[in-house]
PDB file of C-alpha atoms and ligand atoms in Angstrom:
ATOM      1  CA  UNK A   1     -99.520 -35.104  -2.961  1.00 66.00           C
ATOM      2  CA  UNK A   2     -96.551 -32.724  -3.092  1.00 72.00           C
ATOM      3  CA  UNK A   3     -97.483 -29.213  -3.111  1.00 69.00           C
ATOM      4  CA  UNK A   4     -94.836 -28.320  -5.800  1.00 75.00           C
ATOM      5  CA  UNK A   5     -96.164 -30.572  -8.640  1.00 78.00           C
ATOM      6  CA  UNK A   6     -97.251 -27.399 -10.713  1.00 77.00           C
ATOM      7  CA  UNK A   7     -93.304 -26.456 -10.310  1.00 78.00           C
ATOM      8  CA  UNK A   8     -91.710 -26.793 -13.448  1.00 79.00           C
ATOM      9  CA  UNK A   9     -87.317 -26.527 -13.993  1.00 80.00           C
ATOM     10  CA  UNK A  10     -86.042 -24.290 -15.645  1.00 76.00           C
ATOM     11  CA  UNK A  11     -83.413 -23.309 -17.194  1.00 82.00           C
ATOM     12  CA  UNK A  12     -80.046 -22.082 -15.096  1.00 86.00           C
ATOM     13  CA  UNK A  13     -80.289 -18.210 -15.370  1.00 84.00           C
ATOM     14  CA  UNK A  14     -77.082 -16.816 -14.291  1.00 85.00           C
ATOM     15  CA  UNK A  15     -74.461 -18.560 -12.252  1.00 83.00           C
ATOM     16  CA  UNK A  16     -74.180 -16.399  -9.470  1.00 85.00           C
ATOM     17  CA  UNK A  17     -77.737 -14.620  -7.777  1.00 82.00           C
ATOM     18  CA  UNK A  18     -76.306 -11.377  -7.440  1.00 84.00           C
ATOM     19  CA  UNK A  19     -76.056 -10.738 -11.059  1.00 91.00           C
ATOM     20  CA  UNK A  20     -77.661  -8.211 -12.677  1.00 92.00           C
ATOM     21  CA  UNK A  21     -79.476 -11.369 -15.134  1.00 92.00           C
ATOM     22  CA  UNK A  22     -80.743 -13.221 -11.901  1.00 91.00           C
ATOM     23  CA  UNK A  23     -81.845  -9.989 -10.346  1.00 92.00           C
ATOM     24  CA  UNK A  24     -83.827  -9.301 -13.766  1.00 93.00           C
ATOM     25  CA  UNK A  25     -85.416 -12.192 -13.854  1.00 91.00           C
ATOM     26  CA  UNK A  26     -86.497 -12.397 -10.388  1.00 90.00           C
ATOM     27  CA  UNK A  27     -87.816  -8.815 -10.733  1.00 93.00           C
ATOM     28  CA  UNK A  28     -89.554 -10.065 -13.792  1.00 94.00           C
ATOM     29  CA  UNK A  29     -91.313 -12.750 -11.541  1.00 90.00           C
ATOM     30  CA  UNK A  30     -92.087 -10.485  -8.932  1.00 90.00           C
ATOM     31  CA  UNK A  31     -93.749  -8.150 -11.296  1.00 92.00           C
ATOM     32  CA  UNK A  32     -95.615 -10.834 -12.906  1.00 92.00           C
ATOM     33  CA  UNK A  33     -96.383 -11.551  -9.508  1.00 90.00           C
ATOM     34  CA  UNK A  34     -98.039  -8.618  -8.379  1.00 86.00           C
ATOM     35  CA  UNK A  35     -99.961  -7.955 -11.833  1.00 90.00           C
ATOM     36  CA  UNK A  36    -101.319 -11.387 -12.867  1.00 92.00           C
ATOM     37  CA  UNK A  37    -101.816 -13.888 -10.507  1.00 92.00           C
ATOM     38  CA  UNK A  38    -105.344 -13.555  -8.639  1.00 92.00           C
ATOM     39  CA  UNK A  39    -104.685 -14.506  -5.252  1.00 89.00           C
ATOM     40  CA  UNK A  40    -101.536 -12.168  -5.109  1.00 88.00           C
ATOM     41  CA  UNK A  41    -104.130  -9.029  -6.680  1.00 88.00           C
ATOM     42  CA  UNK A  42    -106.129  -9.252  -3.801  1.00 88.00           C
ATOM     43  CA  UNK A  43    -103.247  -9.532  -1.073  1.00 88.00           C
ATOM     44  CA  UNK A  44    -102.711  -5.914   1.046  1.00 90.00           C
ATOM     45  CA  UNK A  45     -99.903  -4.430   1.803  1.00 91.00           C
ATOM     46  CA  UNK A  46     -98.475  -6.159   4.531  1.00 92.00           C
ATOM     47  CA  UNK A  47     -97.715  -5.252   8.258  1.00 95.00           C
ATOM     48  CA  UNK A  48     -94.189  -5.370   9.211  1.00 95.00           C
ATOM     49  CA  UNK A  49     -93.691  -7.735  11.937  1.00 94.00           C
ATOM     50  CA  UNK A  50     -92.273  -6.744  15.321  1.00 92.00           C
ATOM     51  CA  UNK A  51     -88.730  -6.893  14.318  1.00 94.00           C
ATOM     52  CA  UNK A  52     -87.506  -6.569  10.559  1.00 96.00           C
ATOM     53  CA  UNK A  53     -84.240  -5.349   9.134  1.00 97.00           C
ATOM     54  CA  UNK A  54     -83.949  -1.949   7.602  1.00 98.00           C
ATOM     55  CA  UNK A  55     -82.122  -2.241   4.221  1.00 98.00           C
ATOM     56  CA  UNK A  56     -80.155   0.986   4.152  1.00 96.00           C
ATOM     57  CA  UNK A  57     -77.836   0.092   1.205  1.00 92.00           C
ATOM     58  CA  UNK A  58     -75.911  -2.642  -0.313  1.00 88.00           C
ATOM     59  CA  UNK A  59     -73.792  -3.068   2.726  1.00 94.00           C
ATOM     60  CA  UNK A  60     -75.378  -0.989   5.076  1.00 96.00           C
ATOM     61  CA  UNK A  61     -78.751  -2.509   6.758  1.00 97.00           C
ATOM     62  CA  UNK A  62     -79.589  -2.322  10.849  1.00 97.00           C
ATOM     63  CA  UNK A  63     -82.759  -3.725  13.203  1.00 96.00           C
ATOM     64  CA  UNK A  64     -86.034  -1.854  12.441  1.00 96.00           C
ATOM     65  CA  UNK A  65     -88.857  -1.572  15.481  1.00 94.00           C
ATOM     66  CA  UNK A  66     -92.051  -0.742  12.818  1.00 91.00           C
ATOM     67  CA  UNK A  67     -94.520  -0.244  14.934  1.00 89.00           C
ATOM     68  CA  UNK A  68     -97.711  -0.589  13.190  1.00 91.00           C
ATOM     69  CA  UNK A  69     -95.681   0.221   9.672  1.00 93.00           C
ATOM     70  CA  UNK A  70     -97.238  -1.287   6.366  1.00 95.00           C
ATOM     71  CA  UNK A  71     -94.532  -2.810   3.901  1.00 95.00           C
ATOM     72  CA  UNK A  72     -93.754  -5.447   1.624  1.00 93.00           C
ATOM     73  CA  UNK A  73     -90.796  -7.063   3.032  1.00 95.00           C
ATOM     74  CA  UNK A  74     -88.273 -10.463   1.927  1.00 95.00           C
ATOM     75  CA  UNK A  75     -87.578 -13.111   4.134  1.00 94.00           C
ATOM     76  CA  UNK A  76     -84.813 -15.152   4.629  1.00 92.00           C
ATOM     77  CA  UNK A  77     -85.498 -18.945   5.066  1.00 83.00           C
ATOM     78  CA  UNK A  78     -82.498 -20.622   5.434  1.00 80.00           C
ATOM     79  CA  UNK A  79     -80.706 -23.703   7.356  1.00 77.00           C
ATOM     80  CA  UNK A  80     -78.858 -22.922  10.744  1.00 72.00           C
ATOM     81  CA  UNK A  81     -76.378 -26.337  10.688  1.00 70.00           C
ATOM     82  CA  UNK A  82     -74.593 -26.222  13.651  1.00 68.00           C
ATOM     83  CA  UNK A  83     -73.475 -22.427  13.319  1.00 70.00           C
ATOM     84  CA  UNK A  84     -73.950 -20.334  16.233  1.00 66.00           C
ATOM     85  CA  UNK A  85     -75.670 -17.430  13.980  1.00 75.00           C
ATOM     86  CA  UNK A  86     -75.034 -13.820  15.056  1.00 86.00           C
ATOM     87  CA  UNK A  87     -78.300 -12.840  16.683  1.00 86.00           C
ATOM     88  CA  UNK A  88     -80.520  -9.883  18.569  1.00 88.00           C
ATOM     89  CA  UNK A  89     -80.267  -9.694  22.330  1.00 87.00           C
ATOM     90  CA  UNK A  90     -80.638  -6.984  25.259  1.00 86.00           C
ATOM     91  CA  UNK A  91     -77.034  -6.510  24.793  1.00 88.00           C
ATOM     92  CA  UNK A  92     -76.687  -6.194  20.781  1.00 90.00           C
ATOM     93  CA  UNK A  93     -80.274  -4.615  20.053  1.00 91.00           C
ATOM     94  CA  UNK A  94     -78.799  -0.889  20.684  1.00 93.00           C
ATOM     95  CA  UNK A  95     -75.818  -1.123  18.469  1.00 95.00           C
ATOM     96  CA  UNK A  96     -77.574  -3.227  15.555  1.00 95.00           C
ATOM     97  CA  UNK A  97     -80.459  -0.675  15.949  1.00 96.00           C
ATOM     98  CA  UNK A  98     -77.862   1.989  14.722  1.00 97.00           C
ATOM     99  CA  UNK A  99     -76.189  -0.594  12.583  1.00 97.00           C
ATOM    100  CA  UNK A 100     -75.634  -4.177  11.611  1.00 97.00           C
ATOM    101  CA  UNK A 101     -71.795  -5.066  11.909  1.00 96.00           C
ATOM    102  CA  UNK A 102     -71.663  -5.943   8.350  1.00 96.00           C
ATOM    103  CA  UNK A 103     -68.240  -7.728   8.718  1.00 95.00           C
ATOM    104  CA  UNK A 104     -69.968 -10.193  11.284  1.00 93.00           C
ATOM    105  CA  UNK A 105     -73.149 -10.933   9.245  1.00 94.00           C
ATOM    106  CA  UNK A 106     -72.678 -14.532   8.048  1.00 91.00           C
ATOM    107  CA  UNK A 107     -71.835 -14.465   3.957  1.00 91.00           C
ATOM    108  CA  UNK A 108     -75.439 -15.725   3.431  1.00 90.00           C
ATOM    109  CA  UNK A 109     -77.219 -12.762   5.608  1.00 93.00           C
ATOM    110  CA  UNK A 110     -74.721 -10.593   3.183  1.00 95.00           C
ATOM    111  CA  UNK A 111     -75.903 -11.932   0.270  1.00 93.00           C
ATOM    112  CA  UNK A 112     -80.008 -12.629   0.736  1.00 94.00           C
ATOM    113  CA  UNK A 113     -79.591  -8.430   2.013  1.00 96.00           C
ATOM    114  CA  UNK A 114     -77.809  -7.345  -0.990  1.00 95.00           C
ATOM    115  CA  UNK A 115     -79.830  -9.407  -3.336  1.00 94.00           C
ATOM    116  CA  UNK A 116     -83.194  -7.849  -1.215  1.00 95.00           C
ATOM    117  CA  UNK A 117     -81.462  -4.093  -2.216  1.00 96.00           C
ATOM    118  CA  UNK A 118     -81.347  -4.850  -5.592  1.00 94.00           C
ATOM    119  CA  UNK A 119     -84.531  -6.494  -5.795  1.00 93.00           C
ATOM    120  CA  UNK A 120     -86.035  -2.947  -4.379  1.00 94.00           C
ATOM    121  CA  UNK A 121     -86.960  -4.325  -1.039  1.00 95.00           C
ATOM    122  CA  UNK A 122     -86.701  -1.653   2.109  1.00 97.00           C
ATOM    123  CA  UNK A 123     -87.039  -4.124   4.505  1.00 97.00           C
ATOM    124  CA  UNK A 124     -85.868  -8.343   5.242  1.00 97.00           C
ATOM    125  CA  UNK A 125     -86.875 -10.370   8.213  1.00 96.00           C
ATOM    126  CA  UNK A 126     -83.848 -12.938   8.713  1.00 93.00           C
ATOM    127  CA  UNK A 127     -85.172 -14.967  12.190  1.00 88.00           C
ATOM    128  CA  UNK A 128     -81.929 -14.894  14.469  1.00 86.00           C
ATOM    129  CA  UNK A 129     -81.561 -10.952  14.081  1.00 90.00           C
ATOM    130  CA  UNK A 130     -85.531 -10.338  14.379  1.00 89.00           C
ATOM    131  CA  UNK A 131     -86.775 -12.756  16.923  1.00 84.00           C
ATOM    132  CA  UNK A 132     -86.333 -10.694  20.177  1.00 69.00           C
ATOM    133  CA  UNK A 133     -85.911 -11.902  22.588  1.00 65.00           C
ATOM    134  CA  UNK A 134     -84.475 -14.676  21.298  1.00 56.00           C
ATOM    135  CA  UNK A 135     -85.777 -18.068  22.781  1.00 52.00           C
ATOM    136  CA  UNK A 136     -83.096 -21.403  22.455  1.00 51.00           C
ATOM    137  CA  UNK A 137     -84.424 -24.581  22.774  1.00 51.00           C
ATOM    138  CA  UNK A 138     -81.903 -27.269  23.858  1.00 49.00           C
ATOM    139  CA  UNK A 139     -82.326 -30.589  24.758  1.00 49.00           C
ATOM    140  CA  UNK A 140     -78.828 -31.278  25.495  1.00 50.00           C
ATOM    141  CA  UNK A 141     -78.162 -32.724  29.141  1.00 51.00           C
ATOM    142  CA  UNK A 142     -77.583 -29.967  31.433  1.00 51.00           C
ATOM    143  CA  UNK A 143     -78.966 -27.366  29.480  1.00 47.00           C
ATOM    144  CA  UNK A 144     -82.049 -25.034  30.152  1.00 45.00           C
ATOM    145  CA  UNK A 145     -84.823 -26.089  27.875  1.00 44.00           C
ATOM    146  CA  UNK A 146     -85.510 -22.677  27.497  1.00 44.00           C
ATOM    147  CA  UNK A 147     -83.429 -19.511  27.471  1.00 45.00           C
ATOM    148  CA  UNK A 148     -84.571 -16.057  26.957  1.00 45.00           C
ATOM    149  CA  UNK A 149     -81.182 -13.797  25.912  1.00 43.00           C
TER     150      UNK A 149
HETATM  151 ZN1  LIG B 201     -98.053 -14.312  -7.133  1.00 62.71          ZN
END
């Protein structure tokens, strides 16, 4: 049985997320959240895992190293398609601890962080920026099965 049978439609909110209706109502459902449902009362404050993203503004954001740092945090759960995604490595982890190149995030990293500021968040976890190092799996001919970069 699908486990989103109790998820109802509703109606279209806003046409665009970043607008200050959609982030209303999705701070409405966050608060409702955190104050009614039973399962989300008894959740703790979570630990930040190894690698997040430190939202410093609307367009300003760069890779956080918590530690043992207690936070809620958003995630990003998206599709990769066939894009070669801007990512974390020995080279880029100095710079893009300093600062994310904003003009080289992908449009959708852009957006999920901006909509993440609004929504109050501090912190995001999108995987190719936070998984360090990052491991590639190809199973192309030729290829290493497994890269570390
Ligand atoms: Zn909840």
């Amino acid at each position: 049985m699908s486990p989103w049978r109790h998820l109802q439609s509703v109606p279209r909110i806003s046409d665009h997320t970043g607008s200050a209706t959609a982030v209303k109502k999705v701070k409405s459902w966050y608060t409702e959240c955190l104050s009614s449902h039973q399962l989300c009362l008894q959740a703790s404050t979570p630990q930040l895992p190894t690698r997040v993203i430190r939202i410093e503004g609307p367009f300003k954001a760069r890779v956080h190293t918590p530690g043992v740092e207690r936070s809620e945090y958003a995630c990003l759960s998206h599709r990769w398609g066939g894009q070669v995604m801007i990512r974390t490595t020995t080279l880029t982890l100095g710079q893009y601890s300093v600062q994310l190149p904003w003009d080289e995030l992908p449009k959708t990293y852009q957006d999920a962080i901006q909509f993440a500021h609004a929504l109050g968040f501090s912190y995001i976890w999108i995987d190719s920026l936070c998984q360090f190092p990052f491991l590639v799996i190809c199973a192309r001919p030729g290829f290493p099965q497994l890269t570390r970069s």
